[in-house]
Amino acid sequence: MSDGGLEGGRHKIGCFLGSEAANYKTNITLKLNNMDFYPTSFAMPKETARFEREVRKSKTRSLWIYKPKNDYGGAGCYVYDARMPEFIEKVKKDVARRRNFVLQRYIENPLLIGGYKFHIRVFLYLESMDPPVGYIHNITQVC
């Protein structure tokens, strides 16, 4: 796979013009928050009060991943303990600036394949909804 001149070399970004907002982590979080398969997450600053309630009720150490709204490949993501002054200050500052970001509970014992975390992406093109016609992109390369 060609790296397209990007550092890291394993990312390709493709979307229909005007559809990039559907891929923002904040928008995905708002849509998937109530799904069983989606980790506990908060689209900030919109869900600040809900996040603060979650942290207050936590009896144990709680680790959170800070994710910028629309970076990819792990850029700008950091793991924090909710009690860290650095984390508390960063969240306060970004909420005050109305900066969009996601706070997602860190899964300490994730499902691994061969010792590695993984994700599955399916690229689907919907040509029509009536009648339903769609195509799944055949990805033959494993990263």
Coordinates of C-alpha atoms in Angstrom, one line a residue:
M1 CA 0.0 0.0 0.0
S2 CA 1.4 3.4 -0.9
D3 CA 1.8 5.8 2.0
G4 CA 0.8 8.9 -0.1
G5 CA 3.6 10.8 1.6
L6 CA 2.0 10.6 5.1
E7 CA 4.0 9.8 8.1
G8 CA 3.1 6.3 9.3
G9 CA 2.3 5.2 5.8
R10 CA -0.8 3.1 6.6
H11 CA -3.6 5.5 6.3
K12 CA -5.8 6.3 3.3
I13 CA -8.6 8.8 3.6
G14 CA -11.5 8.7 1.2
C15 CA -14.9 10.1 1.5
F16 CA -17.6 11.9 -0.5
L17 CA -17.2 15.6 -0.5
G18 CA -19.3 17.1 2.3
S19 CA -19.5 13.8 4.2
E20 CA -16.5 14.1 6.4
A21 CA -18.5 15.3 9.4
A22 CA -20.0 11.8 9.6
N23 CA -16.6 10.5 10.5
Y24 CA -15.9 12.9 13.3
K25 CA -15.4 11.1 16.6
T26 CA -17.7 13.5 18.4
N27 CA -20.6 12.8 15.9
I28 CA -20.0 9.0 16.0
T29 CA -20.0 9.1 19.8
L30 CA -23.3 11.0 19.9
K31 CA -24.9 8.4 17.6
L32 CA -23.5 5.2 19.2
N33 CA -23.4 6.2 22.9
N34 CA -26.4 4.0 23.8
M35 CA -25.2 0.9 22.0
D36 CA -23.9 -2.1 24.0
F37 CA -20.8 -2.6 21.9
Y38 CA -19.6 1.1 22.2
P39 CA -17.4 1.9 25.2
T40 CA -18.5 4.5 27.7
S41 CA -17.8 7.8 25.8
F42 CA -18.6 11.5 26.0
A43 CA -18.8 14.0 23.2
M44 CA -17.3 17.1 24.7
P45 CA -18.2 19.9 25.5
K46 CA -21.8 18.9 24.8
E47 CA -21.8 16.0 27.4
T48 CA -19.7 17.7 30.1
A49 CA -22.3 17.4 32.9
R50 CA -22.8 13.7 32.1
F51 CA -19.0 13.1 32.1
E52 CA -18.6 14.8 35.4
R53 CA -21.4 12.6 36.9
E54 CA -19.7 9.5 35.6
V55 CA -16.3 10.4 37.2
R56 CA -17.9 11.3 40.5
K57 CA -19.7 8.0 40.8
S58 CA -16.6 6.0 39.9
K59 CA -15.2 4.2 43.0
T60 CA -12.0 3.0 41.4
R61 CA -9.2 4.5 39.3
S62 CA -10.7 5.6 36.0
L63 CA -8.6 5.9 32.9
W64 CA -9.8 8.0 29.9
I65 CA -8.6 8.4 26.4
Y66 CA -8.7 12.0 25.1
K67 CA -9.5 12.0 21.4
P68 CA -9.5 15.1 19.2
K69 CA -12.6 15.5 17.0
N70 CA -11.2 14.6 13.6
D71 CA -7.6 13.4 13.8
Y72 CA -6.8 9.8 12.8
G73 CA -4.2 7.2 13.4
G74 CA -3.9 8.0 17.1
A75 CA -2.8 11.6 16.5
G76 CA -3.6 13.7 19.5
C77 CA -4.9 10.8 21.6
Y78 CA -3.7 10.5 25.2
V79 CA -4.6 8.3 28.1
Y80 CA -5.2 10.0 31.5
D81 CA -6.2 9.1 35.0
A82 CA -9.2 11.2 35.8
R83 CA -7.5 12.4 39.0
M84 CA -4.5 13.8 37.2
P85 CA -4.3 17.6 37.5
E86 CA -3.0 17.8 33.9
F87 CA -6.2 16.0 32.7
I88 CA -8.5 18.1 34.8
E89 CA -6.9 21.3 33.5
K90 CA -6.9 20.1 29.8
V91 CA -10.6 19.2 30.0
K92 CA -11.5 22.5 31.6
K93 CA -9.5 24.5 29.1
D94 CA -10.9 22.7 26.1
V95 CA -14.5 22.9 27.3
A96 CA -14.1 26.6 28.0
R97 CA -12.7 27.1 24.4
R98 CA -15.7 25.1 23.1
R99 CA -13.2 22.7 21.4
N100 CA -14.8 19.4 20.3
F101 CA -13.3 16.2 21.6
V102 CA -14.2 12.8 22.9
L103 CA -13.4 11.3 26.3
Q104 CA -13.7 7.5 26.1
R105 CA -13.2 5.1 29.0
Y106 CA -10.0 3.1 28.6
I107 CA -10.6 -0.6 28.2
E108 CA -7.9 -2.1 30.4
N109 CA -8.3 -5.7 29.3
P110 CA -9.4 -5.5 25.6
L111 CA -9.9 -8.4 23.2
L112 CA -6.6 -9.1 21.4
I113 CA -5.7 -11.0 18.3
G114 CA -2.2 -12.3 18.4
G115 CA -1.5 -9.9 21.3
Y116 CA -2.6 -6.8 19.4
K117 CA -5.6 -4.5 19.6
F118 CA -7.6 -4.4 16.4
H119 CA -10.5 -2.8 14.7
I120 CA -12.6 -3.8 11.8
R121 CA -13.6 -1.4 9.0
V122 CA -16.2 -2.2 6.4
F123 CA -16.5 0.2 3.4
L124 CA -19.9 0.1 2.0
Y125 CA -21.2 2.0 -1.0
L126 CA -25.0 2.4 -1.1
E127 CA -26.2 3.0 -4.6
S128 CA -29.9 2.9 -3.8
M129 CA -32.3 2.4 -0.9
D130 CA -35.3 1.6 -3.0
P131 CA -34.5 -1.1 -4.0
P132 CA -31.6 -1.5 -1.6
V133 CA -28.4 -1.9 -3.6
G134 CA -25.0 -1.8 -2.0
Y135 CA -21.4 -2.8 -2.6
I136 CA -18.8 -3.8 0.0
H137 CA -15.2 -2.9 -0.9
N138 CA -13.0 -6.1 -1.0
I139 CA -9.9 -5.3 1.0
T140 CA -7.3 -7.9 0.4
Q141 CA -4.4 -6.4 2.4
V142 CA -4.1 -6.8 6.1
C143 CA -2.1 -4.1 7.9

